[in-house]
XYZ file of C-alpha atoms in Angstrom:
739
model
C 0.000 0.000 0.000
C 1.309 3.566 -0.749
C 2.755 5.411 2.196
C 1.412 8.851 3.224
C 3.486 11.915 2.231
C 4.896 13.737 5.296
C 4.365 17.502 5.443
C 6.904 18.227 8.201
C 10.154 16.802 9.540
C 8.285 15.417 12.536
C 5.895 13.479 10.276
C 8.909 12.239 8.294
C 10.471 10.863 11.494
C 7.197 9.078 12.272
C 7.194 7.503 8.793
C 10.845 6.546 9.355
C 9.861 4.713 12.537
C 6.997 2.883 10.758
C 9.267 1.798 7.870
C 11.960 0.620 10.262
C 9.468 -1.389 12.369
C 7.955 -3.006 9.271
C 11.330 -3.834 7.710
C 10.525 -1.794 4.593
C 13.292 0.810 5.027
C 15.626 -1.038 2.656
C 12.889 -1.311 0.039
C 13.906 0.972 -2.822
C 10.549 2.715 -3.455
C 9.849 3.165 0.273
C 13.322 4.531 0.991
C 13.081 6.899 -1.962
C 9.669 8.127 -0.807
C 10.944 8.778 2.751
C 14.111 10.618 1.696
C 12.278 12.654 -0.965
C 9.634 13.727 1.561
C 12.249 14.622 4.180
C 14.223 16.695 1.656
C 11.062 18.658 0.827
C 10.503 19.446 4.526
C 13.996 20.796 5.290
C 14.069 24.553 5.880
C 16.834 26.910 4.693
C 19.717 27.133 7.165
C 18.748 23.897 8.922
C 21.986 21.877 9.418
C 20.490 19.603 12.081
C 17.794 18.141 9.837
C 20.232 18.021 6.913
C 22.523 15.776 8.992
C 19.509 13.589 9.781
C 18.655 13.305 6.065
C 22.261 12.463 5.115
C 22.580 9.864 7.890
C 19.356 8.305 6.606
C 20.754 8.351 3.057
C 23.895 6.542 4.259
C 21.789 3.506 5.296
C 19.895 3.266 2.010
C 20.763 1.384 -1.187
C 22.585 3.582 -3.722
C 20.792 4.923 -6.774
C 20.963 8.024 -8.970
C 17.572 9.177 -7.693
C 18.641 8.921 -4.027
C 21.889 10.795 -4.695
C 19.900 13.517 -6.495
C 17.492 13.671 -3.554
C 20.391 14.031 -1.083
C 21.798 16.873 -3.229
C 18.364 18.536 -3.230
C 18.346 18.325 0.578
C 21.750 20.069 0.651
C 20.401 22.825 -1.585
C 17.253 23.343 0.506
C 19.307 23.526 3.714
C 21.546 26.220 2.138
C 24.524 23.963 2.710
C 27.990 24.983 1.627
C 29.667 23.158 -1.271
C 31.432 20.575 0.968
C 28.560 18.081 1.329
C 27.549 18.218 -2.362
C 31.150 17.653 -3.531
C 31.571 14.699 -1.174
C 28.302 13.194 -2.380
C 29.340 13.610 -6.022
C 32.757 11.988 -5.382
C 31.094 9.108 -3.537
C 28.639 8.747 -6.412
C 31.422 8.453 -8.986
C 33.466 6.048 -6.859
C 30.384 3.871 -6.352
C 29.801 3.675 -10.087
C 26.429 5.414 -9.857
C 25.846 7.353 -13.098
C 24.926 11.067 -12.682
C 22.006 12.530 -14.588
C 20.855 16.051 -15.432
C 19.281 16.510 -11.992
C 22.636 15.655 -10.350
C 24.401 18.552 -12.067
C 21.341 20.805 -11.724
C 21.521 20.602 -7.926
C 25.353 20.592 -7.822
C 25.484 23.874 -9.738
C 22.785 25.369 -7.512
C 24.679 24.374 -4.348
C 27.885 25.893 -5.756
C 26.040 29.165 -6.484
C 24.737 29.441 -2.958
C 27.905 28.290 -1.195
C 30.402 30.251 -3.333
C 32.512 27.191 -4.114
C 36.083 27.340 -5.371
C 36.235 28.393 -9.027
C 38.494 25.484 -10.057
C 36.115 22.873 -8.590
C 33.157 24.509 -10.342
C 34.957 24.409 -13.680
C 35.819 20.747 -13.080
C 32.122 20.001 -12.487
C 31.273 21.897 -15.667
C 33.783 19.782 -17.609
C 32.396 16.543 -16.117
C 28.870 17.616 -17.038
C 29.966 18.453 -20.591
C 31.527 14.979 -20.984
C 28.619 12.930 -19.632
C 25.394 14.765 -20.464
C 23.372 14.380 -23.679
C 22.016 17.468 -25.534
C 18.540 16.660 -24.215
C 19.761 17.550 -20.696
C 20.733 21.125 -21.664
C 17.442 22.860 -20.681
C 17.716 21.517 -17.139
C 21.436 22.320 -16.726
C 22.019 25.578 -18.632
C 20.317 28.019 -16.261
C 21.900 26.811 -12.965
C 25.300 26.635 -14.719
C 25.027 30.247 -15.964
C 23.739 31.361 -12.557
C 26.662 29.638 -10.794
C 29.253 31.517 -12.835
C 27.410 34.823 -12.381
C 27.277 34.333 -8.591
C 31.018 33.590 -8.581
C 31.634 36.915 -10.343
C 32.709 35.299 -13.612
C 30.552 36.973 -16.303
C 32.812 35.738 -19.106
C 32.275 32.094 -18.099
C 28.546 32.729 -17.697
C 28.352 34.161 -21.229
C 30.355 31.232 -22.683
C 28.087 28.715 -20.945
C 25.090 30.514 -22.469
C 26.641 30.657 -25.950
C 27.555 26.927 -25.828
C 24.033 25.861 -24.832
C 22.380 24.154 -27.833
C 18.920 24.978 -26.504
C 18.266 28.421 -25.007
C 14.916 28.697 -23.315
C 13.410 31.788 -21.681
C 14.910 30.852 -18.305
C 18.442 30.689 -19.786
C 18.009 34.098 -21.474
C 16.709 35.624 -18.260
C 19.493 34.079 -16.157
C 22.346 35.319 -18.377
C 20.855 38.825 -18.695
C 20.372 39.114 -14.923
C 23.825 37.618 -14.282
C 25.632 40.050 -16.587
C 23.703 42.959 -15.072
C 24.536 41.847 -11.537
C 28.269 41.660 -12.325
C 28.270 45.194 -13.753
C 28.227 44.443 -17.507
C 25.109 46.537 -17.948
C 25.568 47.459 -21.597
C 26.181 43.808 -22.559
C 23.066 42.795 -20.612
C 21.036 45.509 -22.392
C 22.191 44.278 -25.819
C 21.343 40.678 -24.944
C 17.907 41.717 -23.745
C 17.291 43.383 -27.110
C 18.244 40.093 -28.860
C 16.096 37.857 -26.642
C 13.233 36.149 -28.516
C 10.902 36.834 -25.583
C 11.452 39.405 -22.847
C 9.804 38.767 -19.495
C 9.390 40.807 -16.326
C 12.248 38.994 -14.534
C 14.833 39.954 -17.177
C 13.655 43.579 -17.291
C 13.607 43.780 -13.495
C 17.143 42.390 -13.179
C 18.450 45.068 -15.549
C 16.449 47.890 -13.930
C 17.670 46.948 -10.432
C 21.273 46.710 -11.646
C 21.066 50.169 -13.248
C 19.728 51.581 -9.952
C 22.492 49.940 -7.900
C 25.127 51.297 -10.300
C 23.809 54.856 -9.955
C 22.529 54.941 -13.550
C 19.056 56.029 -12.538
C 18.084 57.562 -15.900
C 18.858 54.256 -17.671
C 16.753 52.390 -15.094
C 13.756 54.649 -15.796
C 14.293 54.291 -19.554
C 14.277 50.478 -19.210
C 11.070 50.658 -17.186
C 9.334 52.769 -19.849
C 10.475 50.364 -22.602
C 9.184 47.432 -20.567
C 5.772 49.077 -20.336
C 5.798 49.796 -24.082
C 6.478 46.056 -24.633
C 3.209 45.375 -22.839
C 4.862 43.693 -19.842
C 3.259 44.386 -16.482
C 5.702 45.296 -13.670
C 5.692 43.403 -10.408
C 6.594 44.454 -6.869
C 10.359 43.895 -7.382
C 10.326 46.010 -10.560
C 8.645 48.902 -8.778
C 11.195 48.724 -5.928
C 14.062 49.067 -8.430
C 12.424 52.023 -10.220
C 11.584 53.751 -6.914
C 15.297 53.591 -6.035
C 16.071 55.293 -9.368
C 13.415 57.975 -8.651
C 15.026 58.649 -5.281
C 18.396 59.177 -6.992
C 16.874 61.496 -9.607
C 14.700 63.240 -6.985
C 11.811 62.907 -9.459
C 8.851 63.248 -7.119
C 6.181 63.294 -9.859
C 7.342 60.011 -11.373
C 7.631 58.511 -7.891
C 4.020 59.501 -7.124
C 2.872 57.868 -10.376
C 4.623 54.640 -9.339
C 2.871 54.800 -5.968
C -0.464 55.112 -7.794
C 0.500 52.172 -10.027
C 0.970 49.985 -6.933
C -2.594 50.754 -5.858
C -4.114 50.383 -9.334
C -2.568 46.950 -9.904
C -3.288 45.835 -6.325
C 0.310 44.708 -5.850
C 1.424 42.880 -2.742
C 2.796 45.569 -0.419
C 5.806 43.934 1.233
C 8.196 45.445 3.788
C 10.670 46.125 0.984
C 8.103 48.028 -1.068
C 7.065 50.139 1.954
C 10.743 50.941 2.612
C 11.271 51.901 -1.052
C 8.258 54.240 -0.992
C 9.347 55.929 2.264
C 12.918 56.277 0.986
C 11.753 57.748 -2.333
C 9.507 60.376 -0.733
C 12.157 61.307 1.865
C 14.951 61.703 -0.708
C 12.654 63.685 -3.004
C 12.093 66.177 -0.166
C 8.505 65.252 0.747
C 9.036 63.953 4.279
C 5.352 64.520 5.100
C 4.227 62.112 2.360
C 6.855 59.622 3.546
C 5.313 59.807 7.029
C 1.836 59.196 5.563
C 3.084 56.018 3.881
C 4.727 54.913 7.115
C 1.623 55.569 9.229
C -0.632 53.794 6.722
C 1.540 50.810 5.804
C 4.655 50.601 7.964
C 3.768 50.824 11.656
C 2.598 47.258 12.156
C 5.569 45.697 10.397
C 9.129 44.752 11.305
C 11.991 47.212 11.878
C 12.740 47.926 8.181
C 9.993 50.575 7.582
C 10.781 52.161 10.967
C 14.456 52.330 10.035
C 13.639 53.961 6.701
C 11.455 56.610 8.362
C 14.044 57.333 11.072
C 16.771 57.625 8.421
C 14.580 59.964 6.361
C 13.982 62.293 9.313
C 17.695 62.284 10.201
C 18.722 63.223 6.672
C 16.479 66.306 6.675
C 17.714 67.334 10.128
C 14.612 66.367 12.161
C 16.602 64.287 14.621
C 14.234 64.831 17.567
C 11.284 63.416 15.582
C 13.496 60.496 14.569
C 14.325 59.919 18.241
C 10.606 59.955 19.093
C 10.017 57.168 16.558
C 13.048 55.307 17.881
C 11.593 55.388 21.403
C 8.268 53.997 20.101
C 9.927 50.955 18.480
C 9.734 47.585 20.176
C 12.678 45.942 18.388
C 15.801 47.876 17.450
C 18.498 46.506 15.173
C 21.963 47.759 14.262
C 20.557 49.777 11.322
C 18.174 51.645 13.658
C 21.011 52.694 15.947
C 23.306 53.546 13.022
C 20.737 55.840 11.403
C 20.033 57.799 14.592
C 23.701 57.971 15.654
C 24.580 59.327 12.199
C 21.753 61.871 12.506
C 23.109 63.086 15.840
C 26.635 63.306 14.393
C 25.544 65.349 11.368
C 23.617 67.637 13.711
C 26.739 68.210 15.821
C 25.160 66.488 18.838
C 28.075 64.253 19.753
C 27.032 63.725 23.369
C 23.667 62.216 22.330
C 25.424 60.092 19.698
C 27.798 58.649 22.289
C 24.978 58.026 24.793
C 23.050 56.184 22.090
C 26.174 54.178 21.284
C 26.333 53.161 24.966
C 22.649 52.175 24.861
C 23.280 50.108 21.762
C 25.972 48.154 23.568
C 23.588 47.570 26.503
C 21.117 46.067 24.020
C 23.758 43.472 23.196
C 24.292 44.829 19.682
C 27.860 44.951 18.432
C 28.812 48.233 16.836
C 29.753 47.886 13.200
C 32.552 49.725 11.458
C 30.139 52.237 9.923
C 29.051 53.378 13.390
C 32.596 53.560 14.755
C 33.947 55.507 11.776
C 31.084 58.022 12.122
C 31.694 58.481 15.858
C 35.458 58.842 15.397
C 34.904 61.407 12.633
C 32.573 63.395 14.910
C 35.083 63.236 17.774
C 37.757 64.504 15.371
C 35.686 67.440 14.114
C 34.807 68.502 17.684
C 38.257 67.826 19.148
C 36.609 65.464 21.669
C 39.684 63.527 22.774
C 38.190 61.650 25.798
C 35.328 60.318 23.687
C 37.746 59.391 20.914
C 39.906 57.473 23.373
C 36.835 55.628 24.692
C 36.034 54.560 21.125
C 39.651 53.482 20.656
C 39.274 51.288 23.751
C 36.249 49.601 22.127
C 38.375 48.878 19.058
C 41.179 47.443 21.200
C 38.630 45.163 22.920
C 37.887 43.771 19.429
C 34.251 44.830 19.607
C 34.592 45.722 15.925
C 36.830 44.333 13.223
C 39.749 46.550 12.289
C 39.941 47.618 8.671
C 41.639 50.373 6.703
C 38.686 52.793 7.075
C 38.545 52.372 10.842
C 42.310 52.765 11.193
C 42.270 55.905 9.043
C 39.427 57.437 11.080
C 41.302 56.640 14.310
C 44.563 58.316 13.282
C 42.604 61.266 11.843
C 40.833 61.691 15.198
C 44.117 61.768 17.123
C 45.648 64.209 14.617
C 42.696 66.598 14.861
C 42.894 66.406 18.652
C 46.586 67.371 18.539
C 47.889 63.965 19.676
C 50.509 63.352 17.005
C 52.318 60.578 18.919
C 49.131 58.565 19.417
C 48.162 59.109 15.766
C 51.588 57.851 14.705
C 51.171 54.710 16.833
C 47.736 54.071 15.260
C 49.284 54.554 11.799
C 52.135 52.124 12.468
C 49.747 49.480 13.836
C 47.755 49.389 10.600
C 48.562 46.233 8.649
C 46.847 47.592 5.524
C 46.993 51.215 4.373
C 45.602 52.976 1.336
C 46.113 56.383 -0.243
C 43.465 57.886 2.068
C 45.406 56.654 5.115
C 48.598 58.253 3.885
C 46.749 61.471 2.981
C 45.230 61.648 6.491
C 48.674 61.140 8.043
C 50.330 63.783 5.848
C 47.465 66.248 6.349
C 47.475 65.665 10.110
C 51.190 66.378 10.392
C 50.713 69.513 8.278
C 47.830 70.708 10.477
C 50.046 70.205 13.538
C 52.832 72.346 12.063
C 55.211 69.453 11.292
C 55.832 70.186 7.623
C 59.114 68.300 7.186
C 57.680 65.182 8.848
C 54.684 65.427 6.491
C 56.963 65.551 3.442
C 58.957 62.574 4.776
C 55.734 60.567 4.973
C 54.890 61.670 1.428
C 58.243 60.257 0.306
C 57.599 56.979 2.157
C 54.143 56.777 0.622
C 55.628 56.913 -2.869
C 58.242 54.326 -1.877
C 55.385 52.003 -0.866
C 54.017 52.227 -4.409
C 51.005 54.486 -3.751
C 50.054 57.166 -6.283
C 49.129 60.513 -4.768
C 45.700 61.902 -5.615
C 44.269 65.404 -5.493
C 43.583 65.212 -1.733
C 47.130 64.031 -1.023
C 48.565 67.057 -2.807
C 46.326 69.405 -0.822
C 47.845 67.901 2.338
C 51.400 68.195 0.934
C 50.944 71.817 -0.164
C 49.353 72.668 3.197
C 52.457 71.254 4.901
C 54.636 73.478 2.733
C 52.446 76.513 3.418
C 52.350 76.034 7.207
C 56.116 75.475 7.444
C 57.336 78.049 4.859
C 58.820 75.376 2.583
C 58.773 77.555 -0.532
C 61.025 75.517 -2.865
C 59.316 72.261 -1.906
C 55.886 73.799 -2.455
C 56.800 74.926 -5.964
C 58.311 71.519 -6.728
C 55.232 69.533 -5.641
C 52.782 71.929 -7.319
C 54.603 71.419 -10.636
C 54.926 67.654 -10.013
C 51.179 67.381 -9.487
C 50.395 69.200 -12.745
C 53.153 68.031 -15.061
C 54.078 64.546 -13.852
C 50.775 63.176 -12.539
C 48.505 65.273 -14.793
C 46.268 66.265 -11.862
C 44.366 69.450 -12.638
C 44.759 71.888 -9.715
C 41.559 72.728 -7.869
C 40.910 75.967 -5.995
C 42.287 74.336 -2.796
C 45.668 73.707 -4.475
C 45.832 77.278 -5.759
C 44.845 78.505 -2.298
C 47.763 76.645 -0.694
C 50.260 78.065 -3.194
C 48.920 81.620 -2.823
C 49.090 81.295 0.975
C 52.672 79.976 0.782
C 53.822 82.773 -1.540
C 52.032 85.417 0.546
C 53.555 84.172 3.805
C 56.969 84.191 2.099
C 56.548 87.852 1.109
C 56.163 87.136 -2.620
C 52.917 89.056 -2.940
C 53.352 89.936 -6.634
C 53.843 86.276 -7.538
C 50.827 85.337 -5.400
C 48.697 87.900 -7.238
C 49.905 86.543 -10.603
C 48.379 83.187 -9.639
C 45.166 84.886 -8.483
C 44.850 86.609 -11.872
C 45.729 83.570 -14.039
C 43.993 80.689 -12.231
C 41.056 79.244 -14.221
C 38.433 79.923 -11.540
C 37.335 82.949 -9.550
C 39.219 83.360 -6.237
C 37.101 82.685 -3.169
C 37.070 84.297 0.262
C 39.784 81.955 1.570
C 42.240 83.103 -1.106
C 41.531 86.801 -0.609
C 41.798 86.235 3.154
C 45.290 84.755 2.668
C 46.302 87.791 0.621
C 44.937 90.157 3.278
C 46.772 88.363 6.107
C 50.026 88.436 4.140
C 49.555 92.151 3.471
C 49.412 92.875 7.210
C 52.614 90.912 7.859
C 54.487 92.513 4.932
C 52.969 96.043 5.285
C 51.367 96.285 1.821
C 48.441 98.648 2.433
C 47.367 99.147 -1.198
C 47.063 95.447 -1.943
C 45.351 94.939 1.427
C 42.724 97.506 0.452
C 42.159 95.671 -2.865
C 41.837 92.282 -1.125
C 39.453 93.714 1.482
C 37.200 95.146 -1.247
C 36.910 91.711 -2.855
C 36.283 90.073 0.523
C 33.543 92.531 1.460
C 31.746 91.735 -1.817
C 31.908 88.003 -1.018
C 31.290 88.191 2.756
C 29.978 91.659 3.705
C 29.111 90.573 7.261
C 32.472 88.909 8.057
C 33.952 90.844 10.989
C 37.490 89.500 10.492
C 37.904 91.564 7.291
C 37.081 94.839 9.068
C 39.325 93.946 12.020
C 42.256 93.078 9.733
C 41.939 96.330 7.773
C 41.587 98.338 10.982
C 44.800 96.783 12.334
C 46.616 97.340 9.017
C 45.675 101.026 9.052
C 46.697 101.345 12.720
C 50.074 99.643 12.016
C 50.716 102.091 9.161
C 49.477 105.030 11.284
C 46.628 105.859 8.903
C 44.321 106.980 11.714
C 41.630 108.480 9.539
C 41.206 105.310 7.466
C 41.088 103.266 10.664
C 38.285 105.492 11.968
C 36.374 105.007 8.691
C 36.530 101.232 9.191
C 35.114 101.645 12.715
C 32.238 103.776 11.414
C 31.563 101.341 8.564
C 31.246 98.478 11.043
C 28.775 100.486 13.120
C 26.723 101.472 10.062
C 26.509 97.867 8.840
C 25.875 96.429 12.294
C 29.012 94.266 12.181
C 30.352 93.314 15.596
C 33.742 91.870 16.339
C 33.657 88.217 17.384
C 34.653 87.892 21.031
C 37.786 85.836 21.493
C 37.648 82.941 23.922
C 39.751 79.967 24.966
C 38.573 76.691 26.468
C 40.226 73.864 28.357
C 38.822 70.485 29.440
C 39.602 69.385 33.008
C 38.135 66.202 34.548
C 35.615 65.871 31.724
C 34.289 69.424 32.087
C 34.965 72.235 29.602
C 35.985 75.609 31.122
C 35.639 78.676 28.899
C 37.519 81.969 29.366
C 37.190 85.370 27.692
C 39.436 88.428 27.989
C 39.438 89.788 31.527
C 37.003 87.089 32.695
C 36.497 87.006 36.503
C 33.425 84.761 36.716
C 35.212 81.453 37.199
C 34.685 79.845 40.663
C 38.474 79.478 41.081
C 39.266 82.999 39.877
C 41.370 83.917 42.952
C 43.672 80.927 42.394
C 43.883 81.833 38.698
C 44.842 85.463 39.557
C 47.603 84.209 41.882
C 48.938 81.944 39.113
C 48.711 84.794 36.578
C 50.844 86.980 38.855
C 53.380 84.166 39.211
C 53.453 83.803 35.413
C 54.017 87.554 35.001
C 56.898 87.612 37.496
C 58.644 84.534 36.129
C 58.292 85.758 32.530
C 59.853 89.120 33.461
C 62.688 87.335 35.248
C 63.783 85.686 31.993
C 63.611 88.890 29.964
C 60.108 88.681 28.522
C 58.833 92.024 27.228
C 55.120 92.283 26.286
C 54.452 93.329 22.680
C 52.348 96.332 23.622
C 52.156 97.578 20.032
C 49.357 95.057 19.555
C 47.127 97.159 21.819
C 45.637 99.905 19.643
C 43.787 101.745 22.419
C 45.417 104.986 23.586
C 46.389 104.015 27.167
C 49.700 103.941 29.038
C 52.180 101.030 28.790
C 51.269 99.489 32.147
C 47.599 99.225 31.185
C 48.600 97.688 27.845
C 50.676 95.070 29.680
C 47.743 94.247 31.963
C 45.446 93.945 28.938
C 47.844 91.491 27.253
C 48.185 89.464 30.454
C 44.395 89.085 30.623
C 44.123 87.434 27.184
C 41.878 84.370 27.264
C 44.573 81.835 26.336
C 46.775 82.979 29.223
C 43.829 82.643 31.645
C 43.105 79.135 30.352
C 46.753 78.128 30.676
C 46.909 79.472 34.236
C 43.848 77.384 35.105
C 45.439 74.350 33.475
C 48.642 74.765 35.472
C 46.767 74.805 38.810
C 44.307 72.042 37.866
C 46.222 69.387 35.920
C 48.861 66.959 37.163
C 52.424 68.045 36.269
C 52.848 65.148 33.803
C 49.757 66.061 31.751
C 49.863 68.447 28.773
C 47.816 71.645 28.893
C 45.466 71.549 25.897
C 43.778 74.853 24.900
C 41.274 75.542 22.121
C 41.164 79.149 20.850
C 38.407 80.376 18.505
C 40.617 83.054 16.884
C 44.204 83.197 15.677
C 46.642 83.222 18.597
C 48.268 86.659 18.897
C 52.006 87.299 18.634
C 52.406 88.279 22.298
C 50.613 85.181 23.584
C 52.661 82.997 21.240
C 55.922 84.416 22.645
C 54.713 84.136 26.240
C 53.474 80.525 25.881
C 56.857 79.437 24.515
C 58.515 80.722 27.681
C 55.814 79.246 29.960
C 56.392 75.793 28.411
C 60.095 76.075 29.317
C 59.686 77.625 32.772
C 57.073 75.075 33.922
C 58.551 72.203 31.878
C 55.097 71.501 30.437
C 53.850 70.605 26.995
C 51.209 73.139 25.954
C 49.011 72.457 22.924
C 47.015 75.353 21.461
C 44.521 74.773 18.657
C 43.628 78.116 17.108
C 41.366 78.937 14.165
C 43.687 77.482 11.539
C 46.203 75.041 13.081
C 47.833 73.437 16.120
C 50.774 74.904 18.028
C 52.804 72.415 20.091
C 54.923 74.270 22.683
C 57.784 72.320 24.283
C 60.939 73.529 25.996
C 60.539 77.117 24.854
C 59.887 76.339 21.173
C 56.791 75.934 19.021
C 56.192 73.368 16.279
C 55.352 76.215 13.855
C 58.887 77.638 14.183
C 57.283 81.085 14.678
C 55.761 80.901 11.195
C 52.003 81.116 11.443
């Protein structure tokens, strides 16, 4: 009597028990029925039941059908290629002849398990030797698919060309395979040659165009598909919605949304996500929220993640956080989206707190999250937070890669910790051109121009080719360290040897270098001949150089250009006022004062900050509001006395107010950076560096005084001003008094 067909693994085990008790397990039809039913019940990613099926197969008589059934079980369980290869070898050694189904399932298992290319080609050769032409329709498609999944489009195309019979499935498989491996134009030509074009082939090409950033081609394919009379399905619409999001074509996106309703398509999580993403990227966040409220709330985390990401990208981080708090299940993507939103909004503290919460949820941070947090710490100069993230990396909570290592060294460089950045750089087993560029740029930013150029030399010795960003870092190093000959050499090398067209940043570095070196005429020649209009940064460099080298006429010209570009920028008025005062042009200086008053321009107040025990302390000129102000005043008096004892003379010419010399000296002593340093000296342990952040350029008097303080107190003092770092040690500064 026929046996019942099991519908689950449990029912299959019951049938197994019945067959064993009745002695019918070794009966060929009964054994085949049991194994075939069990193979049909195995779920993807189910190694336990696969082992049960294979152990059952081991006790059965050998036949081609049973081997094919065992291979089908491997495919259904998403097994790697090991089991299928062993079964095939055992089949050949046992003299059991393979058939078309054998190779059909072998090729499918190799596709899913990413088998070794050589073994796959050996299977292909064995199939070619043993199979008759009648087997081609069953074998061609999985063979083509296997090569496409292995990233071998040439082999996939050859397998298609060699097939004597090409059915619609084979055409669709090769077109989708070529598209997936990036040969989009070849796939498009094949699609045009296909005897019958179906929705799967069109969809594969449309999705590939969207993934490759060729959104216009994806939309064109979709329109041609409709003109062929082929109805799109859910997957097609998802691919075209992605293209709409890239093109920011809201009208076309709305028409696709209407099409979904008209054709009563199945609205899956992926389609809801695509609709939300399209509306958000097209700038209609309100419509995205309507889709989410109507279709996404009762689903898994994917629609929630899309809505949170959409709000973050338009700057509505608080609304995104509200949605986050309403979610029941958070995944790594949820946390990543909101952390990135906080970072882009400059809210580092919230980003780090959310990172801590993510770890409490048992979720491991991925490299994307860590790179974002390190980048934020770098931009804000948040050294303690950056070190905490470094500790997470050292605990192997994330896998080190070149992007993470580059972000780590960049963070230390932008926090003024050159030694720690150098250690991070040396520990990297793999580096790329971006790593070297970050290292060179970091050394330049910290005033270590010669060290930056040494690293540039080592980079070239390692076989890396400098790109445009690398040369910006190199030219910045030359500019910050007054390396005039080297700057000219590398600017010409970039243009003439590597054929890199200079951008405005490269011209800006050269103009700054020439201006600092006193070659103002040569700098202006570049301004006049460069192929783009000079920006405010370039005219600002010219103006600063004019003050140093006392060129009032050129300063007036540069200021006029700056005021056209940035009429409300107070630094321009202040620079011109100081230039006129230095050249004793009192009337012109008064005109600048009146112009500022008429235009409502106010000078930015200078301040300095220092972090002590996790708390940031901010000081402004003459500030007496600090709770430890009496201790600071005592230290300031000690600084004044000890500086005078070693011959320090305040540069009172920097004070433009008409007061006596003693008042000018007191005014210089009360500068914010000196107050911050005094607080650092009384608050920090003697072995710790004093790290100051200044919002404006450090003045000449403070620069001279801090050099002496670093020697008298035997302390390293790091000052980050508006444009660079100054590292003071033993009475010298890393900038070599060139800033």
